[in-house]
């Protein structure tokens, strides 16, 4: 089969790789229908996150089950499925508690020795614990596919930020970051009933999506200027809930600074630049809570899925370019150069 392989910074190739096969009785083989490029993939593309030359890449996909192992009971060939960005056994103590990302048997697509999501097919370990079944007829509904695909990572991650920041009906929420996760954080906050949502971003196409997702205000400034702007919008108090979706020291510093006393920051941006943005004394003095981390998407998808299927939310709006498998290298370049927000791969 053909799959996306990374060989080094700025070096993404489409290559022939071995076809996936069932190795264990709990495996399934899934033919990929839709995949995408994640903002976190760009850290590897830019050489910030190390990768082994020839390693697979990509961790978001929808597909059709082609084969299942003897112990798989929840799926059969022909089923339409969604894969969260990590696999998990579904039975360990962490999985039972809803923290599938800490499953001792778990892993992320594209890690060394596994198939990446940006390819024609994927071997899925622990199919029963990992995959989420979708209505078979949804596979033919082109308008629905982007929204379903967003559940595999960015929408679930935005929701995790909102839950971690304790978004509640009527709350004032600020979202730091105008990438796909930040925009989905806006949508998640709106879905949870936030009364006011302040989106921090300066790219007009992205802030337009943020407004469509429910943002009531947009702050284009950064750093101290952004802190002052949010404080001014909130009468000097700050936001009850802040969603941090970037992962740099500056973004964390901004997030903590714009939180209201007694408020909470939900951080989901993949950390780059250490923890210098976290001032513990500032958090202590103002009773600001910091929570978040890797989103347990498998726990959230069953809650979010009905709203996507019904059209109540459409996180698929974050996709602004679609390519085929051969177009993936160009898709990476476009996201790296910020001429595309999030690239969908239609196979």
Tab-separated table of N, CA and C in Angstrom, residues 27-34 61-69 72-83 120 122 124 127-128 130-140 145 148:
chain	number	residue	atom	x	y	z
A	27	UNK	N	-6.765	-7.382	16.853
A	27	UNK	CA	-6.505	-6.391	15.802
A	27	UNK	C	-7.665	-6.292	14.815
A	28	UNK	N	-7.685	-5.171	14.116
A	28	UNK	CA	-8.498	-5.012	12.915
A	28	UNK	C	-7.653	-4.301	11.871
A	29	UNK	N	-7.968	-4.525	10.612
A	29	UNK	CA	-7.359	-3.765	9.527
A	29	UNK	C	-8.437	-2.845	8.965
A	30	UNK	N	-8.125	-1.560	8.896
A	30	UNK	CA	-9.079	-0.552	8.442
A	30	UNK	C	-8.548	0.130	7.186
A	31	UNK	N	-9.383	0.157	6.145
A	31	UNK	CA	-9.045	0.913	4.936
A	31	UNK	C	-9.434	2.368	5.156
A	32	UNK	N	-8.487	3.249	4.998
A	32	UNK	CA	-8.705	4.659	5.304
A	32	UNK	C	-9.525	5.329	4.204
A	33	UNK	N	-10.535	6.066	4.635
A	33	UNK	CA	-11.381	6.837	3.727
A	33	UNK	C	-11.012	8.315	3.789
A	34	UNK	N	-10.778	8.801	4.999
A	34	UNK	CA	-10.428	10.205	5.216
A	34	UNK	C	-9.366	10.290	6.299
A	61	UNK	N	-8.039	9.517	11.449
A	61	UNK	CA	-8.606	8.897	10.247
A	61	UNK	C	-9.982	8.288	10.491
A	62	UNK	N	-10.727	8.197	9.390
A	62	UNK	CA	-11.976	7.451	9.294
A	62	UNK	C	-11.731	6.332	8.300
A	63	UNK	N	-12.450	5.217	8.449
A	63	UNK	CA	-12.235	4.148	7.485
A	63	UNK	C	-13.265	3.053	7.549
A	64	UNK	N	-13.057	2.073	6.697
A	64	UNK	CA	-13.925	0.903	6.582
A	64	UNK	C	-13.156	-0.320	7.055
A	65	UNK	N	-13.732	-1.072	7.961
A	65	UNK	CA	-13.090	-2.290	8.458
A	65	UNK	C	-13.000	-3.309	7.327
A	66	UNK	N	-11.804	-3.836	7.111
A	66	UNK	CA	-11.608	-4.851	6.071
A	66	UNK	C	-11.426	-6.246	6.653
A	67	UNK	N	-10.837	-6.328	7.830
A	67	UNK	CA	-10.558	-7.637	8.428
A	67	UNK	C	-10.488	-7.473	9.939
A	68	UNK	N	-10.913	-8.483	10.672
A	68	UNK	CA	-10.835	-8.434	12.134
A	68	UNK	C	-10.219	-9.730	12.650
A	69	UNK	N	-9.583	-9.609	13.835
A	69	UNK	CA	-9.023	-10.778	14.489
A	69	UNK	C	-10.103	-11.617	15.147
A	72	UNK	N	-12.111	-10.062	18.137
A	72	UNK	CA	-12.833	-8.798	17.966
A	72	UNK	C	-14.322	-9.102	17.864
A	73	UNK	N	-15.104	-8.520	18.750
A	73	UNK	CA	-16.541	-8.806	18.797
A	73	UNK	C	-17.417	-7.619	18.393
A	74	UNK	N	-16.851	-6.406	18.436
A	74	UNK	CA	-17.678	-5.224	18.207
A	74	UNK	C	-17.727	-4.747	16.780
A	75	UNK	N	-16.896	-5.319	15.910
A	75	UNK	CA	-16.819	-4.843	14.531
A	75	UNK	C	-16.691	-6.012	13.578
A	76	UNK	N	-17.090	-5.753	12.351
A	76	UNK	CA	-16.970	-6.760	11.293
A	76	UNK	C	-16.648	-6.049	9.985
A	77	UNK	N	-16.153	-6.781	9.001
A	77	UNK	CA	-15.826	-6.151	7.719
A	77	UNK	C	-17.024	-5.386	7.151
A	78	UNK	N	-16.724	-4.203	6.640
A	78	UNK	CA	-17.762	-3.349	6.085
A	78	UNK	C	-18.208	-2.239	7.020
A	79	UNK	N	-17.880	-2.335	8.313
A	79	UNK	CA	-18.275	-1.302	9.260
A	79	UNK	C	-17.503	-0.009	8.999
A	80	UNK	N	-18.191	1.099	9.158
A	80	UNK	CA	-17.592	2.424	9.034
A	80	UNK	C	-17.180	2.872	10.430
A	81	UNK	N	-15.919	3.290	10.594
A	81	UNK	CA	-15.395	3.543	11.942
A	81	UNK	C	-14.577	4.826	11.996
A	82	UNK	N	-14.476	5.345	13.206
A	82	UNK	CA	-13.658	6.494	13.534
A	82	UNK	C	-12.593	6.039	14.522
A	83	UNK	N	-11.366	6.482	14.305
A	83	UNK	CA	-10.276	6.149	15.221
A	83	UNK	C	-9.831	7.398	15.969
A	120	UNK	N	-3.103	4.355	3.122
A	120	UNK	CA	-4.283	3.705	2.553
A	120	UNK	C	-4.957	2.733	3.505
A	122	UNK	N	-4.631	0.872	7.833
A	122	UNK	CA	-4.001	0.906	9.151
A	122	UNK	C	-4.335	-0.375	9.909
A	124	UNK	N	-5.127	-1.741	13.353
A	124	UNK	CA	-5.628	-1.144	14.588
A	124	UNK	C	-5.491	-2.145	15.726
A	127	UNK	N	-8.973	-3.322	18.653
A	127	UNK	CA	-10.045	-2.686	17.880
A	127	UNK	C	-11.273	-2.398	18.722
A	128	UNK	N	-11.668	-3.327	19.578
A	128	UNK	CA	-12.878	-3.122	20.379
A	128	UNK	C	-12.728	-1.963	21.353
A	130	UNK	N	-10.674	0.631	20.918
A	130	UNK	CA	-10.192	1.841	20.260
A	130	UNK	C	-11.221	2.465	19.325
A	131	UNK	N	-11.732	1.683	18.412
A	131	UNK	CA	-12.575	2.228	17.351
A	131	UNK	C	-13.962	2.623	17.854
A	132	UNK	N	-14.544	3.595	17.182
A	132	UNK	CA	-15.924	4.015	17.442
A	132	UNK	C	-16.722	3.760	16.166
A	133	UNK	N	-17.800	3.006	16.295
A	133	UNK	CA	-18.622	2.701	15.145
A	133	UNK	C	-19.453	3.906	14.705
A	134	UNK	N	-19.579	4.063	13.398
A	134	UNK	CA	-20.373	5.134	12.804
A	134	UNK	C	-21.475	4.525	11.948
A	135	UNK	N	-22.559	5.248	11.702
A	135	UNK	CA	-23.590	4.732	10.794
A	135	UNK	C	-22.992	4.442	9.420
A	136	UNK	N	-23.276	3.280	8.881
A	136	UNK	CA	-22.668	2.913	7.594
A	136	UNK	C	-23.009	3.915	6.503
A	137	UNK	N	-24.236	4.449	6.544
A	137	UNK	CA	-24.641	5.367	5.490
A	137	UNK	C	-23.876	6.684	5.552
A	138	UNK	N	-23.273	6.997	6.714
A	138	UNK	CA	-22.519	8.247	6.845
A	138	UNK	C	-21.282	8.252	5.954
A	139	UNK	N	-20.789	7.076	5.596
A	139	UNK	CA	-19.600	6.995	4.740
A	139	UNK	C	-19.838	7.639	3.381
A	140	UNK	N	-21.083	7.717	2.952
A	140	UNK	CA	-21.401	8.310	1.665
A	140	UNK	C	-21.884	9.744	1.744
A	145	UNK	N	-18.471	14.075	6.498
A	145	UNK	CA	-17.172	13.462	6.771
A	145	UNK	C	-16.176	14.394	7.484
A	148	UNK	N	-16.985	14.521	11.221
A	148	UNK	CA	-16.660	13.259	11.885
A	148	UNK	C	-15.158	13.120	12.066
